[in-house]
CSV table of C-alpha atoms in Angstrom, one decimal:
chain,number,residue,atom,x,y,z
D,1,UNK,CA,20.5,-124.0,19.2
D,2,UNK,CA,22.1,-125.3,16.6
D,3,UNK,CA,26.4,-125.6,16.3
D,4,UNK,CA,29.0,-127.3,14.4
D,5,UNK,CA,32.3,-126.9,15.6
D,6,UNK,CA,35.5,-128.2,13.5
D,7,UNK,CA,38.9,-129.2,14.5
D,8,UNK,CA,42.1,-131.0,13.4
D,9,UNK,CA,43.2,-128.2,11.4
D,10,UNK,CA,47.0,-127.1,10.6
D,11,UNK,CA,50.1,-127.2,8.9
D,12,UNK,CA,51.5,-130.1,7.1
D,13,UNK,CA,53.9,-131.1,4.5
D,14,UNK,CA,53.1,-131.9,1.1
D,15,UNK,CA,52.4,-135.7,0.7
D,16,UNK,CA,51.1,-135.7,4.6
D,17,UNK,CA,47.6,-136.5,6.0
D,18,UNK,CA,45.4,-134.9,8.3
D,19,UNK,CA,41.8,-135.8,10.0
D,20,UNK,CA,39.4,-133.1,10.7
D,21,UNK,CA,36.4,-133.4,12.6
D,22,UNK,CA,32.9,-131.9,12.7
D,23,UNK,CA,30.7,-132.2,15.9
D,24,UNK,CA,27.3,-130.9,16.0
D,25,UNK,CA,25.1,-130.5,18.4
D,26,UNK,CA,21.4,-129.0,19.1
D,27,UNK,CA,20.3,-131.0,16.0
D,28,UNK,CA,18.9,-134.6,15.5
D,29,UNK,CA,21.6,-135.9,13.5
D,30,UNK,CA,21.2,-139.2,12.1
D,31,UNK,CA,18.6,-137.6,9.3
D,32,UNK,CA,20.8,-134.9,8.9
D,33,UNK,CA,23.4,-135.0,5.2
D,34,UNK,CA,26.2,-133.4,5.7
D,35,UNK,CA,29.0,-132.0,3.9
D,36,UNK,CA,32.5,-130.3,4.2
D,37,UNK,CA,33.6,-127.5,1.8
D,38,UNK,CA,36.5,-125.0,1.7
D,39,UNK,CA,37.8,-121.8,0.6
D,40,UNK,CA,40.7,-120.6,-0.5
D,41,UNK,CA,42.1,-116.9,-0.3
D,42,UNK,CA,40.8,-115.5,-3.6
D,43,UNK,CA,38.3,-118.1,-4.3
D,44,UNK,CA,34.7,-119.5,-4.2
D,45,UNK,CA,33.7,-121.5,-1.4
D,46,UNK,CA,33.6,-125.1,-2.9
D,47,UNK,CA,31.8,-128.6,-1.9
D,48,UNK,CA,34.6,-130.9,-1.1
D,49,UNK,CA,32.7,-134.4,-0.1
D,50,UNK,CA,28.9,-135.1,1.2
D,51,UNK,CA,27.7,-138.0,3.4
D,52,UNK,CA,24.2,-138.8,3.2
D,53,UNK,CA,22.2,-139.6,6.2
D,54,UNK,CA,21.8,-143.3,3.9
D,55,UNK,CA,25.9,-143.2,4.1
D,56,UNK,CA,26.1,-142.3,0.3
D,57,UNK,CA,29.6,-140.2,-0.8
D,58,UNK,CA,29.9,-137.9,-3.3
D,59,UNK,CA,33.6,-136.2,-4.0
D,60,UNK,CA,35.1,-133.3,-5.9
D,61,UNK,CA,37.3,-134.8,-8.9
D,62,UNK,CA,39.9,-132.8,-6.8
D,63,UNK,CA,40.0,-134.9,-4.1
D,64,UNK,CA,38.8,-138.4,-5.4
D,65,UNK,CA,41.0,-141.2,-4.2
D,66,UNK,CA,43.1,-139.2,-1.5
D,67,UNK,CA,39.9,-137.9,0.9
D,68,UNK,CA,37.3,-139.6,2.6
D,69,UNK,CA,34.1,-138.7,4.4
D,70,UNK,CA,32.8,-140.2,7.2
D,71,UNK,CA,30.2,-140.1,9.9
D,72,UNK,CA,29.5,-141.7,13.6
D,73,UNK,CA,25.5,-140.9,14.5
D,74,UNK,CA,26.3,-142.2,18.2
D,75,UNK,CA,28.6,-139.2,18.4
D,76,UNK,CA,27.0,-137.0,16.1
D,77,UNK,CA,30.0,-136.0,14.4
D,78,UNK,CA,31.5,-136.0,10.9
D,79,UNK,CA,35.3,-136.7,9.4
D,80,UNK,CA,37.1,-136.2,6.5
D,81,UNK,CA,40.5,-138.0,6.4
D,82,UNK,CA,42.5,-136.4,4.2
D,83,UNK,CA,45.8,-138.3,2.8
D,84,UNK,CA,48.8,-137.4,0.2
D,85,UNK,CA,47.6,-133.4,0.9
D,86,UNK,CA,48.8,-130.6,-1.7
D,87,UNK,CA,49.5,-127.3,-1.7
D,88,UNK,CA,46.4,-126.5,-3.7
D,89,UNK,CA,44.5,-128.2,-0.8
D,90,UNK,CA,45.3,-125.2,1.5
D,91,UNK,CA,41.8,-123.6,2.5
D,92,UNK,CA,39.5,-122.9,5.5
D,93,UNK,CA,37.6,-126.0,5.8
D,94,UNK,CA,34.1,-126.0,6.8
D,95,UNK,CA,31.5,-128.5,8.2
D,96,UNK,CA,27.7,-128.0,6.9
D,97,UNK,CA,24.8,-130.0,7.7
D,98,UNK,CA,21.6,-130.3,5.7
D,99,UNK,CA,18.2,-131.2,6.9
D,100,UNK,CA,15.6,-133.0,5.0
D,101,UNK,CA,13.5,-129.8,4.6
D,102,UNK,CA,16.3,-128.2,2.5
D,103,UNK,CA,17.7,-126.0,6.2
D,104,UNK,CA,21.4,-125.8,6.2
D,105,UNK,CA,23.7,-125.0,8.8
D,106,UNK,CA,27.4,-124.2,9.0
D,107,UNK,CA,30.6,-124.2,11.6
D,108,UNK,CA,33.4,-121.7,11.6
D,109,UNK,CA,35.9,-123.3,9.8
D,110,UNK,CA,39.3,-124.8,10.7
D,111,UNK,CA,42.3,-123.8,8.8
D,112,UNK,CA,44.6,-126.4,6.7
D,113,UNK,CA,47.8,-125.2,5.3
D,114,UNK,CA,49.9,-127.2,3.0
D,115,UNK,CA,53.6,-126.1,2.7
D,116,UNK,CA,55.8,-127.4,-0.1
């Protein structure tokens, strides 16, 4: 069985910094790329960063130069440390792992709200 679980979630002031964390289980990780996106009320789901399982990153123009992905395969988890946060950054934030035969899997999503 397969499970990504997310944490680190919550409220925060504009300008402050939070660390959310992804840890699977049930899978072998270390081939696995994985990804975190989020979703807004009233919007589309949206890719937010990817880590390959090579340790390549790709970022939305959104959050270039103020988030950054990360993974530890010993642990089998995923980060994203996210710094000088903005209103607009408020979402559900979810963790999603891809496997090299194009399977994808997904967590439940942590919240992140950013107050003015």
């Amino acid at each position: 069985q397969v499970q990504l679980v997310e944490s680190g979630g919550g409220l925060v002031q504009a300008g402050g910094s939070l660390r959310l964390s992804c840890a699977a289980s049930g899978i072998i990780f270390n081939s696995l790329g994985m990804a975190w996106h989020r979703q807004a009320p009233g919007k589309q789901r949206e890719l937010v960063a990817v880590i390959t399982s090579g340790d390549r990153t790709v970022y939305a123009d959104s959050v270039k130069g103020r988030f950054t992905i990360s993974r530890d395969n010993a642990k089998k988890e995923v980060y994203l440390q996210m710094n000088s946060l903005k209103p607009e950054d408020t979402a559900v934030y979810y963790c999603n792992a891809g496997s090299p035969e194009g399977n994808a899997y997904w967590g439940q999503g942590t919240q992140v709200t950013v107050s003015l």
